[in-house]
CSV table of C-alpha atoms in Angstrom, one decimal:
chain,number,residue,atom,x,y,z
A,1,MET,CA,-37.8,-4.6,-5.9
A,2,THR,CA,-36.6,-2.7,-2.9
A,3,ASN,CA,-37.0,0.0,-1.1
A,4,LYS,CA,-32.8,0.0,-0.3
A,5,PRO,CA,-31.0,2.8,-1.6
A,6,THR,CA,-28.4,1.6,-3.8
A,7,ALA,CA,-24.8,1.6,-4.2
A,8,ILE,CA,-22.6,0.7,-7.1
A,9,VAL,CA,-18.8,0.2,-6.1
A,10,ILE,CA,-16.4,0.4,-9.4
A,11,GLY,CA,-13.9,-1.5,-8.5
A,12,ALA,CA,-13.4,-4.7,-6.1
A,13,GLY,CA,-9.8,-4.0,-4.8
A,14,ILE,CA,-9.6,-3.8,-0.9
A,15,GLY,CA,-11.2,-0.2,-0.4
A,16,GLY,CA,-13.4,-0.9,-2.7
A,17,ILE,CA,-14.6,-4.6,-0.8
A,18,ALA,CA,-14.7,-2.5,2.7
A,19,THR,CA,-17.0,0.2,1.8
A,20,ALA,CA,-19.5,-1.9,0.6
A,21,ALA,CA,-19.8,-4.0,3.1
A,22,ARG,CA,-19.9,-0.8,5.3
A,23,LEU,CA,-22.9,0.6,3.2
A,24,ALA,CA,-24.5,-2.8,3.1
A,25,ARG,CA,-24.3,-3.1,6.9
A,26,ASN,CA,-25.8,0.4,6.8
A,27,GLY,CA,-28.7,-0.4,4.7
A,28,PHE,CA,-27.8,0.1,1.3
A,29,ASP,CA,-27.9,-2.4,-1.7
A,30,VAL,CA,-24.9,-2.8,-3.0
A,31,THR,CA,-23.4,-4.1,-6.3
A,32,VAL,CA,-19.2,-4.2,-7.0
A,33,LEU,CA,-18.2,-4.4,-10.8
A,34,GLU,CA,-14.4,-5.8,-11.2
A,35,LYS,CA,-12.5,-5.9,-14.0
A,36,ASN,CA,-10.3,-8.7,-13.2
A,37,SER,CA,-12.0,-12.4,-12.4
A,38,GLN,CA,-11.4,-12.4,-8.8
A,39,PRO,CA,-11.5,-9.5,-5.7
A,40,GLY,CA,-8.1,-8.0,-4.3
A,41,GLY,CA,-6.7,-5.2,-6.6
A,42,ARG,CA,-3.3,-5.0,-6.1
A,43,CYS,CA,-3.9,-7.3,-2.6
A,44,ASN,CA,-4.3,-10.5,-5.2
A,45,GLN,CA,-2.8,-13.9,-5.4
A,46,ILE,CA,-1.1,-16.6,-7.8
A,47,VAL,CA,-1.6,-20.1,-7.1
A,48,ARG,CA,0.4,-22.1,-9.4
A,49,GLU,CA,1.6,-26.0,-9.0
A,50,GLY,CA,1.6,-26.2,-5.3
A,51,HIS,CA,3.0,-22.6,-4.9
A,52,ARG,CA,0.9,-19.7,-3.4
A,53,PHE,CA,1.9,-15.9,-4.1
A,54,ASP,CA,0.6,-12.9,-2.5
A,55,ILE,CA,0.9,-10.6,-5.7
A,56,GLY,CA,1.2,-7.1,-3.8
A,57,PRO,CA,1.5,-6.4,-0.2
A,58,THR,CA,2.8,-9.2,2.3
A,59,LEU,CA,3.1,-6.9,5.2
A,60,PHE,CA,-0.1,-7.0,7.4
A,61,LEU,CA,0.6,-3.8,9.7
A,62,MET,CA,-1.7,-1.9,12.1
A,63,PRO,CA,-4.0,-5.0,13.0
A,64,GLU,CA,-6.0,-2.6,15.2
A,65,VAL,CA,-7.6,-0.5,12.3
A,66,TRP,CA,-8.1,-4.3,10.3
A,67,GLU,CA,-10.2,-4.9,14.3
A,68,GLU,CA,-12.2,-2.1,14.0
A,69,THR,CA,-13.1,-3.3,10.1
A,70,PHE,CA,-14.7,-6.4,11.1
A,71,ALA,CA,-16.3,-4.9,14.3
A,72,SER,CA,-17.8,-2.3,12.0
A,73,LEU,CA,-19.4,-4.9,9.8
A,74,GLY,CA,-20.6,-7.1,13.1
A,75,GLU,CA,-17.8,-9.7,13.0
A,76,LYS,CA,-14.7,-10.2,15.4
A,77,MET,CA,-11.1,-10.7,12.9
A,78,SER,CA,-10.1,-13.1,15.3
A,79,ASP,CA,-12.8,-15.3,13.7
A,80,HIS,CA,-11.3,-15.3,9.9
A,81,LEU,CA,-7.9,-14.5,10.1
A,82,ASP,CA,-5.3,-16.7,11.9
A,83,LEU,CA,-2.4,-14.0,12.5
A,84,ARG,CA,1.3,-14.9,12.8
A,85,ARG,CA,3.8,-12.5,14.1
A,86,ILE,CA,6.9,-11.9,12.5
A,87,ASP,CA,10.0,-11.6,14.5
A,88,PRO,CA,12.7,-10.7,13.7
A,89,THR,CA,10.8,-8.4,11.6
A,90,TYR,CA,13.7,-8.2,8.8
A,91,LYS,CA,16.8,-9.4,8.3
A,92,VAL,CA,18.5,-6.5,6.6
A,93,HIS,CA,21.4,-7.1,4.5
A,94,PHE,CA,24.2,-4.1,3.1
A,95,ASP,CA,26.6,-4.6,0.4
A,96,ASP,CA,29.9,-4.8,2.5
A,97,GLY,CA,28.7,-7.8,4.5
A,98,LEU,CA,26.8,-5.9,7.7
A,99,GLN,CA,23.6,-7.9,8.5
A,100,LEU,CA,20.6,-6.7,11.2
A,101,GLN,CA,17.6,-8.2,12.3
A,102,LEU,CA,15.0,-5.7,13.0
A,103,THR,CA,13.4,-6.8,16.4
A,104,SER,CA,10.9,-6.2,18.7
A,105,ASP,CA,13.6,-7.5,21.1
A,106,ILE,CA,15.3,-4.0,22.9
A,107,GLY,CA,18.4,-6.0,24.6
A,108,LYS,CA,18.9,-8.2,20.8
A,109,MET,CA,18.4,-4.8,19.2
A,110,GLN,CA,20.5,-2.8,21.5
A,111,THR,CA,23.7,-5.8,21.1
A,112,GLN,CA,23.5,-5.3,16.9
A,113,LEU,CA,23.4,-1.4,17.3
A,114,GLU,CA,26.1,-1.1,19.6
A,115,LEU,CA,28.5,-3.3,17.7
A,116,VAL,CA,28.2,-0.7,14.6
A,117,ASP,CA,27.9,2.6,16.9
A,118,LYS,CA,28.4,2.7,20.4
A,119,SER,CA,25.7,5.6,20.5
A,120,ALA,CA,23.6,4.6,18.4
A,121,PHE,CA,21.2,2.5,20.8
A,122,THR,CA,20.5,6.0,22.5
A,123,GLY,CA,19.4,7.1,19.1
A,124,PHE,CA,17.3,4.3,18.3
A,125,LEU,CA,15.1,4.7,21.4
A,126,ALA,CA,14.5,8.3,21.0
A,127,TYR,CA,14.0,7.5,17.1
A,128,LEU,CA,11.2,5.3,18.4
A,129,ALA,CA,9.7,7.3,20.7
A,130,GLU,CA,9.3,10.4,17.7
A,131,GLY,CA,7.6,7.5,15.7
A,132,ALA,CA,5.4,6.9,18.4
A,133,LYS,CA,4.2,10.6,18.7
A,134,HIS,CA,3.9,10.8,14.5
A,135,TYR,CA,1.9,7.7,14.9
A,136,LYS,CA,-0.7,8.8,17.4
A,137,ILE,CA,-0.9,12.3,16.5
A,138,SER,CA,-1.4,11.3,12.4
A,139,LEU,CA,-3.8,8.6,13.3
A,140,GLU,CA,-6.0,10.9,15.4
A,141,LYS,CA,-5.7,14.1,13.9
A,142,PHE,CA,-5.4,14.1,10.5
A,143,VAL,CA,-5.2,10.2,8.8
A,144,GLY,CA,-8.5,9.2,10.4
A,145,ARG,CA,-10.9,11.6,10.2
A,146,ASN,CA,-12.4,13.4,7.0
A,147,PHE,CA,-11.5,17.2,5.8
A,148,PHE,CA,-14.4,19.0,4.6
A,149,ASN,CA,-12.2,22.1,3.7
A,150,ILE,CA,-9.1,23.7,4.1
A,151,PHE,CA,-9.4,25.6,7.2
A,152,GLU,CA,-10.2,22.9,9.0
A,153,TYR,CA,-7.5,21.0,7.9
A,154,PHE,CA,-4.9,24.1,8.5
A,155,SER,CA,-6.6,25.2,11.8
A,156,LEU,CA,-5.1,27.0,14.9
A,157,THR,CA,-5.7,23.4,16.3
A,158,ASN,CA,-3.5,21.4,13.4
A,159,LEU,CA,-0.8,24.1,12.9
A,160,PRO,CA,1.3,23.5,15.5
A,161,LEU,CA,0.9,19.5,14.9
A,162,ILE,CA,1.8,20.0,11.4
A,163,PHE,CA,5.1,21.4,12.7
A,164,GLN,CA,5.5,18.4,15.6
A,165,LEU,CA,5.0,15.9,12.8
A,166,LYS,CA,8.1,17.2,10.9
A,167,ALA,CA,5.7,16.9,8.1
A,168,LEU,CA,7.7,19.8,6.0
A,169,ASP,CA,11.3,18.2,7.0
A,170,LYS,CA,12.5,15.2,4.9
A,171,HIS,CA,12.6,11.8,6.7
A,172,TYR,CA,16.5,10.7,6.1
A,173,ARG,CA,17.7,14.6,7.0
A,174,ASN,CA,15.5,13.9,9.9
A,175,THR,CA,17.3,10.4,10.7
A,176,GLY,CA,20.6,11.7,11.2
A,177,ARG,CA,19.4,13.2,14.8
A,178,PHE,CA,19.5,9.6,15.9
A,179,PHE,CA,21.9,7.6,13.7
A,180,LYS,CA,25.1,8.8,12.7
A,181,ASP,CA,26.3,5.7,10.4
A,182,GLU,CA,25.2,6.1,6.9
A,183,ARG,CA,24.3,2.2,7.2
A,184,LEU,CA,21.8,2.5,9.9
A,185,LYS,CA,20.1,5.9,8.2
A,186,ALA,CA,19.0,3.3,5.7
A,187,ALA,CA,18.0,0.3,8.0
A,188,PHE,CA,15.5,3.4,9.3
A,189,THR,CA,14.5,4.7,6.4
A,190,PHE,CA,13.8,2.0,3.9
A,191,GLN,CA,10.4,1.2,4.6
A,192,ASN,CA,9.1,4.6,3.2
A,193,MET,CA,9.4,2.2,-0.1
A,194,TYR,CA,5.8,0.4,1.7
A,195,LEU,CA,4.4,3.7,-0.3
A,196,GLY,CA,6.5,4.6,-2.9
A,197,LEU,CA,8.5,7.1,-1.6
A,198,SER,CA,12.2,8.3,-1.5
A,199,PRO,CA,13.0,8.5,1.8
A,200,TYR,CA,15.3,11.8,0.5
A,201,ASP,CA,11.7,13.0,-0.3
A,202,ALA,CA,9.4,11.7,2.4
A,203,PRO,CA,8.2,13.7,5.4
A,204,ALA,CA,9.9,12.7,8.3
A,205,THR,CA,6.7,12.0,10.0
A,206,TYR,CA,6.8,8.4,8.6
A,207,SER,CA,9.3,7.8,10.9
A,208,LEU,CA,5.9,6.2,12.9
A,209,LEU,CA,6.6,3.2,10.4
A,210,GLN,CA,9.3,2.0,12.2
A,211,TYR,CA,7.1,2.5,15.1
A,212,THR,CA,4.1,0.3,13.6
A,213,GLU,CA,6.3,-2.6,13.0
A,214,LEU,CA,8.7,-3.1,16.1
A,215,ALA,CA,6.1,-1.5,18.8
A,216,GLU,CA,2.9,-2.9,17.0
A,217,GLY,CA,4.6,-5.9,15.2
A,218,VAL,CA,4.8,-7.5,12.0
A,219,TRP,CA,2.1,-10.2,11.4
A,220,TYR,CA,1.4,-12.6,8.6
A,221,PRO,CA,-2.0,-14.3,8.3
A,222,ILE,CA,-2.0,-17.8,7.6
A,223,GLY,CA,-3.3,-18.0,3.8
A,224,GLY,CA,-1.6,-15.1,2.9
A,225,MET,CA,-2.2,-11.5,2.8
A,226,TYR,CA,-5.6,-12.4,-0.1
A,227,ALA,CA,-6.9,-14.3,3.2
A,228,GLY,CA,-7.8,-11.1,4.6
A,229,ILE,CA,-9.4,-10.1,1.0
A,230,GLN,CA,-11.1,-13.2,1.1
A,231,ALA,CA,-12.4,-12.9,4.6
A,232,LEU,CA,-13.9,-9.4,3.9
A,233,VAL,CA,-15.6,-10.6,0.6
A,234,ARG,CA,-17.1,-13.6,2.6
A,235,VAL,CA,-18.2,-10.9,5.4
A,236,ALA,CA,-19.6,-8.4,2.2
A,237,GLU,CA,-21.7,-11.2,0.9
A,238,LYS,CA,-23.2,-12.3,3.6
A,239,LEU,CA,-24.1,-8.3,4.2
A,240,GLY,CA,-25.4,-9.1,0.9
A,241,VAL,CA,-23.1,-7.2,-1.4
A,242,LYS,CA,-23.2,-8.9,-5.0
A,243,PHE,CA,-20.3,-9.3,-7.2
A,244,VAL,CA,-20.3,-9.2,-10.6
A,245,PHE,CA,-16.5,-10.2,-12.1
A,246,ASN,CA,-14.9,-9.5,-15.6
A,247,SER,CA,-17.0,-6.8,-16.1
A,248,PRO,CA,-14.4,-3.4,-16.3
A,249,VAL,CA,-16.4,0.1,-15.9
A,250,SER,CA,-16.0,1.6,-19.5
A,251,ARG,CA,-17.6,5.1,-19.0
A,252,ILE,CA,-19.3,7.0,-15.9
A,253,ARG,CA,-22.2,9.0,-17.4
A,254,ALA,CA,-23.2,12.5,-15.8
A,255,ALA,CA,-25.9,15.1,-16.1
A,256,ASN,CA,-27.0,17.7,-13.7
A,257,GLY,CA,-24.5,17.6,-11.3
A,258,LYS,CA,-24.6,13.7,-10.7
A,259,VAL,CA,-23.5,10.3,-11.8
A,260,GLN,CA,-26.6,9.3,-13.4
A,261,ASN,CA,-25.0,5.7,-14.7
A,262,VAL,CA,-22.1,3.4,-15.5
A,263,GLU,CA,-21.3,1.0,-18.5
A,264,THR,CA,-19.5,-1.9,-18.7
A,265,ALA,CA,-17.8,-3.2,-21.4
A,266,ASP,CA,-20.5,-5.7,-22.8
A,267,GLY,CA,-23.0,-2.6,-22.8
A,268,LYS,CA,-24.9,-2.9,-19.7
A,269,THR,CA,-25.3,-0.1,-17.9
A,270,TRP,CA,-26.1,0.2,-14.3
A,271,GLN,CA,-27.8,2.8,-12.2
A,272,ALA,CA,-27.7,3.7,-8.6
A,273,ASP,CA,-28.1,6.0,-6.0
A,274,ILE,CA,-24.4,6.7,-5.3
A,275,PHE,CA,-21.3,5.8,-6.7
A,276,VAL,CA,-18.0,4.5,-5.4
A,277,GLY,CA,-14.8,4.6,-7.1
A,278,ASN,CA,-12.3,1.9,-6.0
A,279,ALA,CA,-10.4,2.2,-9.2
A,280,ASP,CA,-7.3,4.3,-9.1
A,281,LEU,CA,-8.7,7.8,-9.0
A,282,PRO,CA,-6.5,9.7,-11.5
A,283,TYR,CA,-7.8,7.0,-14.2
A,284,ILE,CA,-11.4,7.5,-13.2
A,285,TYR,CA,-11.2,11.1,-14.0
A,286,LYS,CA,-8.9,10.2,-17.3
A,287,GLU,CA,-10.6,7.6,-18.7
A,288,LEU,CA,-14.0,6.8,-17.0
A,289,LEU,CA,-14.9,10.3,-16.4
A,290,PRO,CA,-16.8,13.0,-19.3
A,291,LYS,CA,-13.5,15.1,-20.8
A,292,ASN,CA,-12.5,17.2,-17.5
A,293,SER,CA,-9.4,19.5,-16.6
A,294,GLU,CA,-8.8,17.9,-13.1
A,295,ALA,CA,-7.4,14.9,-15.2
A,296,GLU,CA,-4.5,17.2,-16.5
A,297,LYS,CA,-3.9,18.0,-13.2
A,298,LEU,CA,-4.0,15.2,-11.8
A,299,ASP,CA,-1.6,14.0,-14.1
A,300,LYS,CA,1.3,16.5,-13.2
A,301,LYS,CA,0.7,15.4,-9.7
A,302,LEU,CA,3.9,13.5,-8.2
A,303,TYR,CA,3.5,9.5,-8.3
A,304,THR,CA,4.9,6.7,-6.5
A,305,CYS,CA,7.5,4.5,-8.2
A,306,SER,CA,7.0,1.3,-9.4
A,307,THR,CA,8.1,-2.3,-9.2
A,308,ILE,CA,9.8,-4.9,-11.0
A,309,MET,CA,8.3,-8.4,-9.5
A,310,PHE,CA,9.5,-12.3,-9.8
A,311,TYR,CA,7.6,-14.9,-8.8
A,312,TRP,CA,9.8,-17.9,-8.5
A,313,GLY,CA,8.4,-21.5,-7.5
A,314,VAL,CA,11.5,-23.5,-6.8
A,315,LYS,CA,12.4,-27.2,-6.9
A,316,LYS,CA,14.1,-26.9,-3.3
A,317,GLU,CA,14.1,-25.0,-0.3
A,318,TYR,CA,16.7,-22.3,1.0
A,319,PRO,CA,16.6,-21.9,5.0
A,320,GLN,CA,19.2,-19.0,4.7
A,321,ILE,CA,16.1,-16.9,3.6
A,322,ALA,CA,13.9,-15.3,5.6
A,323,HIS,CA,10.1,-14.6,5.8
A,324,HIS,CA,11.2,-11.1,5.0
A,325,ASN,CA,14.9,-9.8,3.9
A,326,VAL,CA,15.5,-6.8,2.4
A,327,PHE,CA,18.9,-6.2,0.6
A,328,LEU,CA,20.3,-2.5,0.1
A,329,ALA,CA,22.1,-0.7,-2.6
A,330,GLY,CA,25.6,0.3,-1.6
A,331,ASP,CA,25.5,4.2,-2.7
A,332,TYR,CA,21.7,4.5,-1.1
A,333,LYS,CA,21.2,7.9,-2.5
A,334,ALA,CA,22.0,7.6,-5.8
A,335,SER,CA,19.3,4.5,-6.1
A,336,PHE,CA,16.3,6.3,-5.5
A,337,ASP,CA,17.4,9.6,-7.5
A,338,GLN,CA,17.8,6.8,-10.4
A,339,ILE,CA,14.4,5.5,-9.4
A,340,PHE,CA,12.4,8.9,-9.2
A,341,ASP,CA,14.7,11.6,-11.5
A,342,ASP,CA,15.7,8.9,-14.1
A,343,HIS,CA,11.9,6.9,-14.0
A,344,SER,CA,14.6,4.1,-14.4
A,345,LEU,CA,16.2,0.6,-12.7
A,346,PRO,CA,19.2,1.8,-10.5
A,347,ASP,CA,22.6,1.0,-10.9
A,348,GLN,CA,22.7,-0.9,-7.7
A,349,PRO,CA,18.9,-2.4,-7.3
A,350,SER,CA,18.0,-2.4,-3.6
A,351,PHE,CA,15.3,-5.5,-3.2
A,352,TYR,CA,13.1,-7.4,-1.0
A,353,ILE,CA,12.5,-11.4,-1.1
A,354,HIS,CA,9.9,-12.9,1.0
A,355,ALA,CA,9.4,-16.3,1.7
A,356,PRO,CA,6.2,-16.9,3.3
A,357,SER,CA,6.3,-20.6,3.8
A,358,ARG,CA,8.7,-19.6,6.3
A,359,THR,CA,5.6,-19.0,8.9
A,360,ASP,CA,2.8,-21.1,6.6
A,361,VAL,CA,4.4,-24.7,5.1
A,362,GLN,CA,1.2,-24.1,2.8
A,363,ALA,CA,2.9,-21.4,0.9
A,364,ALA,CA,4.8,-24.0,-1.4
A,365,PRO,CA,5.1,-27.4,-1.8
A,366,VAL,CA,6.7,-29.7,0.9
A,367,GLY,CA,11.0,-29.5,0.5
A,368,GLN,CA,10.0,-26.3,-2.1
A,369,ASP,CA,10.4,-22.7,-1.9
A,370,THR,CA,8.0,-20.0,-3.4
A,371,LEU,CA,9.8,-16.8,-3.3
A,372,TYR,CA,8.8,-13.4,-4.1
A,373,VAL,CA,11.1,-10.6,-5.0
A,374,LEU,CA,10.3,-6.6,-5.5
A,375,VAL,CA,12.4,-4.3,-7.0
A,376,PRO,CA,12.3,-0.9,-7.2
A,377,VAL,CA,12.2,1.2,-10.4
A,378,GLY,CA,10.6,4.4,-11.8
A,379,HIS,CA,7.2,4.6,-13.1
A,380,LEU,CA,6.3,4.5,-16.5
A,381,ASN,CA,7.2,7.7,-18.7
A,382,GLU,CA,6.7,8.6,-22.0
A,383,GLU,CA,9.8,11.4,-22.1
A,384,THR,CA,12.4,8.2,-20.9
A,385,LYS,CA,13.5,5.6,-22.8
A,386,GLN,CA,12.8,2.7,-20.4
A,387,ASP,CA,13.8,-1.0,-21.9
A,388,TRP,CA,11.7,-3.2,-19.8
A,389,ASP,CA,13.2,-6.6,-20.8
A,390,ALA,CA,17.1,-5.3,-20.3
A,391,MET,CA,16.0,-3.8,-16.6
A,392,VAL,CA,13.8,-7.0,-15.6
A,393,ASN,CA,17.1,-9.1,-16.8
A,394,ARG,CA,19.7,-7.1,-15.0
A,395,ALA,CA,17.7,-7.1,-11.6
A,396,ARG,CA,17.4,-10.6,-12.0
A,397,GLN,CA,21.0,-10.9,-12.3
A,398,THR,CA,21.7,-9.0,-9.9
A,399,ILE,CA,19.8,-10.5,-7.3
A,400,PHE,CA,21.4,-13.9,-8.0
A,401,GLU,CA,24.9,-12.3,-7.4
A,402,ARG,CA,24.0,-10.8,-3.8
A,403,LEU,CA,22.7,-14.2,-2.7
A,404,GLU,CA,25.6,-16.1,-4.0
A,405,LYS,CA,27.9,-13.2,-2.9
A,406,GLU,CA,25.9,-13.2,0.4
A,407,MET,CA,24.2,-16.2,1.4
A,408,GLY,CA,26.3,-18.7,-0.6
A,409,ILE,CA,23.0,-19.7,-2.6
A,410,SER,CA,24.6,-20.5,-6.0
A,411,ASP,CA,22.0,-22.8,-7.5
A,412,LEU,CA,19.1,-20.6,-7.3
A,413,GLU,CA,19.1,-19.7,-11.4
A,414,ASP,CA,18.7,-23.6,-12.1
A,415,GLN,CA,16.5,-24.5,-9.3
A,416,ILE,CA,13.5,-22.4,-10.8
A,417,LYS,CA,10.7,-24.1,-12.1
A,418,PHE,CA,9.1,-21.4,-13.5
A,419,GLU,CA,8.9,-17.2,-12.9
A,420,ILE,CA,5.9,-14.7,-13.8
A,421,VAL,CA,7.1,-11.4,-13.8
A,422,TYR,CA,5.4,-7.9,-13.5
A,423,THR,CA,6.7,-4.5,-15.0
A,424,PRO,CA,5.1,-1.2,-14.3
A,425,ASN,CA,3.4,-2.0,-17.5
A,426,ASP,CA,1.9,-5.0,-16.1
A,427,TRP,CA,0.4,-2.7,-13.0
A,428,LYS,CA,-1.2,-0.2,-15.5
A,429,GLU,CA,-2.3,-2.9,-17.8
A,430,GLN,CA,-3.9,-5.4,-15.3
A,431,PHE,CA,-5.1,-3.0,-12.5
A,432,ASN,CA,-5.3,0.2,-14.5
A,433,LEU,CA,-2.8,2.1,-12.3
A,434,GLN,CA,-1.5,5.5,-14.1
A,435,LYS,CA,2.0,5.4,-14.8
A,436,GLY,CA,2.0,1.8,-13.9
A,437,ALA,CA,2.6,3.5,-10.3
A,438,ALA,CA,2.3,1.1,-7.4
A,439,PHE,CA,1.5,2.9,-4.9
A,440,GLY,CA,-0.9,5.2,-6.7
A,441,LEU,CA,-0.2,9.0,-5.8
A,442,SER,CA,2.7,10.2,-4.0
A,443,HIS,CA,2.3,11.6,-0.5
A,444,ASN,CA,4.3,14.9,0.0
A,445,PHE,CA,3.3,17.8,2.0
A,446,TRP,CA,1.1,18.9,-1.1
A,447,GLN,CA,-0.6,15.6,-1.4
A,448,VAL,CA,-1.7,14.4,1.7
A,449,GLY,CA,-4.6,15.4,4.0
A,450,TYR,CA,-7.1,18.1,2.2
A,451,LEU,CA,-4.2,18.7,-0.2
A,452,ARG,CA,-4.7,15.3,-1.2
A,453,PRO,CA,-7.8,14.3,-4.3
A,454,GLN,CA,-10.6,14.4,-2.0
A,455,ASN,CA,-13.3,10.8,-1.6
A,456,ARG,CA,-15.7,13.1,-3.3
A,457,HIS,CA,-16.6,14.4,-6.7
A,458,ALA,CA,-16.5,18.4,-6.2
A,459,GLU,CA,-19.6,18.8,-9.0
A,460,LEU,CA,-20.7,15.1,-9.2
A,461,LYS,CA,-22.5,15.3,-5.8
A,462,ASN,CA,-23.2,11.4,-6.0
A,463,LEU,CA,-20.0,9.8,-6.4
A,464,TYR,CA,-17.4,8.6,-4.0
A,465,PHE,CA,-13.6,7.4,-4.2
A,466,SER,CA,-12.2,5.4,-1.9
A,467,GLY,CA,-8.6,3.4,-2.4
A,468,ALA,CA,-5.1,4.4,-2.3
A,469,SER,CA,-4.7,7.8,-4.2
A,470,THR,CA,-7.8,10.0,-2.3
A,471,HIS,CA,-7.7,10.7,1.2
A,472,PRO,CA,-5.9,9.7,3.4
A,473,GLY,CA,-3.4,7.5,1.1
A,474,THR,CA,-2.0,4.2,0.7
A,475,GLY,CA,-1.2,1.0,2.2
A,476,LEU,CA,-3.7,-1.4,3.2
A,477,PRO,CA,-4.4,-0.1,6.5
A,478,ILE,CA,-4.8,3.5,5.2
A,479,VAL,CA,-7.1,2.4,2.7
A,480,LEU,CA,-9.1,0.3,5.0
A,481,LEU,CA,-9.4,4.0,7.1
A,482,SER,CA,-9.8,5.5,3.3
A,483,ALA,CA,-13.0,2.8,3.2
A,484,ARG,CA,-14.5,3.9,7.0
A,485,LEU,CA,-14.1,7.9,6.4
A,486,THR,CA,-15.9,7.4,2.6
A,487,THR,CA,-19.0,5.5,4.0
A,488,GLU,CA,-18.6,8.1,6.8
A,489,ARG,CA,-19.4,10.7,4.2
A,490,ILE,CA,-21.6,9.2,2.3
A,491,LEU,CA,-24.1,8.8,5.2
A,492,LYS,CA,-23.4,12.2,6.5
A,493,GLU,CA,-24.4,13.5,3.1
A,494,ASN,CA,-27.2,11.4,2.0
A,495,LYS,CA,-29.5,11.2,4.8
A,496,ALA,CA,-32.5,11.3,3.2
A,497,LEU,CA,-31.8,7.9,1.1
A,498,GLN,CA,-31.0,6.3,4.5
A,499,PRO,CA,-34.5,4.3,6.4
A,500,ALA,CA,-34.9,5.7,10.1
A,501,SER,CA,-33.6,3.4,11.7
A,502,LEU,CA,-30.1,3.9,9.8
A,503,LYS,CA,-29.6,7.5,9.8
A,504,PHE,CA,-26.1,8.0,10.7
A,505,ALA,CA,-24.8,9.6,14.0
A,506,PRO,CA,-21.7,11.5,13.3
A,507,ALA,CA,-18.7,10.8,15.2
A,508,ALA,CA,-17.6,13.2,18.2
A,509,GLY,CA,-16.0,16.4,16.4
A,510,ASP,CA,-17.7,15.6,12.9
């Protein structure tokens, strides 16, 4: 028996792991119930025949957020992760043959940009300066804090900042203030796809993405992104967190304004003082909670796109493929319209290739290659006929054709030892992502900050959420912030549960 307050976390995605570890650090007895056989959620891995693939995220961004997470758990990130900076961050390919290497080397950027447009470098510097401002304001005033009511969010202090962040302007349109060439506008907006957004709909605030990449760097942990998951699990277990795998939660039982217990698929009942949902928030409302009106409201919200994924074990190495490679469609706008309006694969798909063995030789057998290919597509839509087999075949053929045309790679299809494919149906079935939307709920003006689903249930006062579809949003470092904010809220609102020595001391401004 223990006198510690107890917590159940539903889901061992990175948000669930980090929240569990933070609660354990603050005196809770924590158990994590995970549907799958290993932790990580979308940030998982596949290992086959000596080839190691990250399943989802491949970019290690905002290292200071990771460092704060480890520090809050009494650890140093450098003791757990061996980070390597990737620079150039990407090799960007356009269908007309233009190539750009996005790099933090300002001189090299100047040379490349001025070959495209003599005025582009001046615009680039101004664009980065705006991105730096957006990053600082967003992190300090909006992303890195909880909002407990709408008046805090739309306060007299915040309203001018919302306009400074250009939250009501569109990213692609705003980029036209800095670049004339359409290809350069594309090169500095495609990063919106990390959030599953179209740059034609995303707020101009997201120029902060390019700033973080070029100023703070794109990094890669040796062992892959999954090394970050493994490190956090080790720390959580050291703090006493118990992980129970192959245990999908099938029901959340509630009464008298509180969650009473949760039931797993094997019929076992789990009780606790506090419950944290790290499964996709719309899924929790629709499938786990008693029937509620919020589930229908969530279903009508905007969702991010999905992806077709190819994981290829290849018999030979292709050195012309860099660590990160982006191939942009010729008709850039039409490609996004077909993804977000038609919920389909564009006629001219863009795609991204990750070749981790360029940095981590253990990611592939000697002389062979591990290739991860991401093709953005629409999410599942019952009103649209979606032939995923046909779309997978067309996406695959597009990749082969562009690699042959632009890199001279003509034999890749023959050199593939094995192929693993994910479609939106896989994202839905394996990770319980509503509509198969790979990045969760979208991030337009009406679905961020206090307007995004809150990290505590409005009626069930002991049910909290952490993850991509609650505040502050999607992306690994942002979900780590979600874990911090959710933990702070739990500790603030449940002081009676905590031992006197662990009473939560609110940060300045709370």
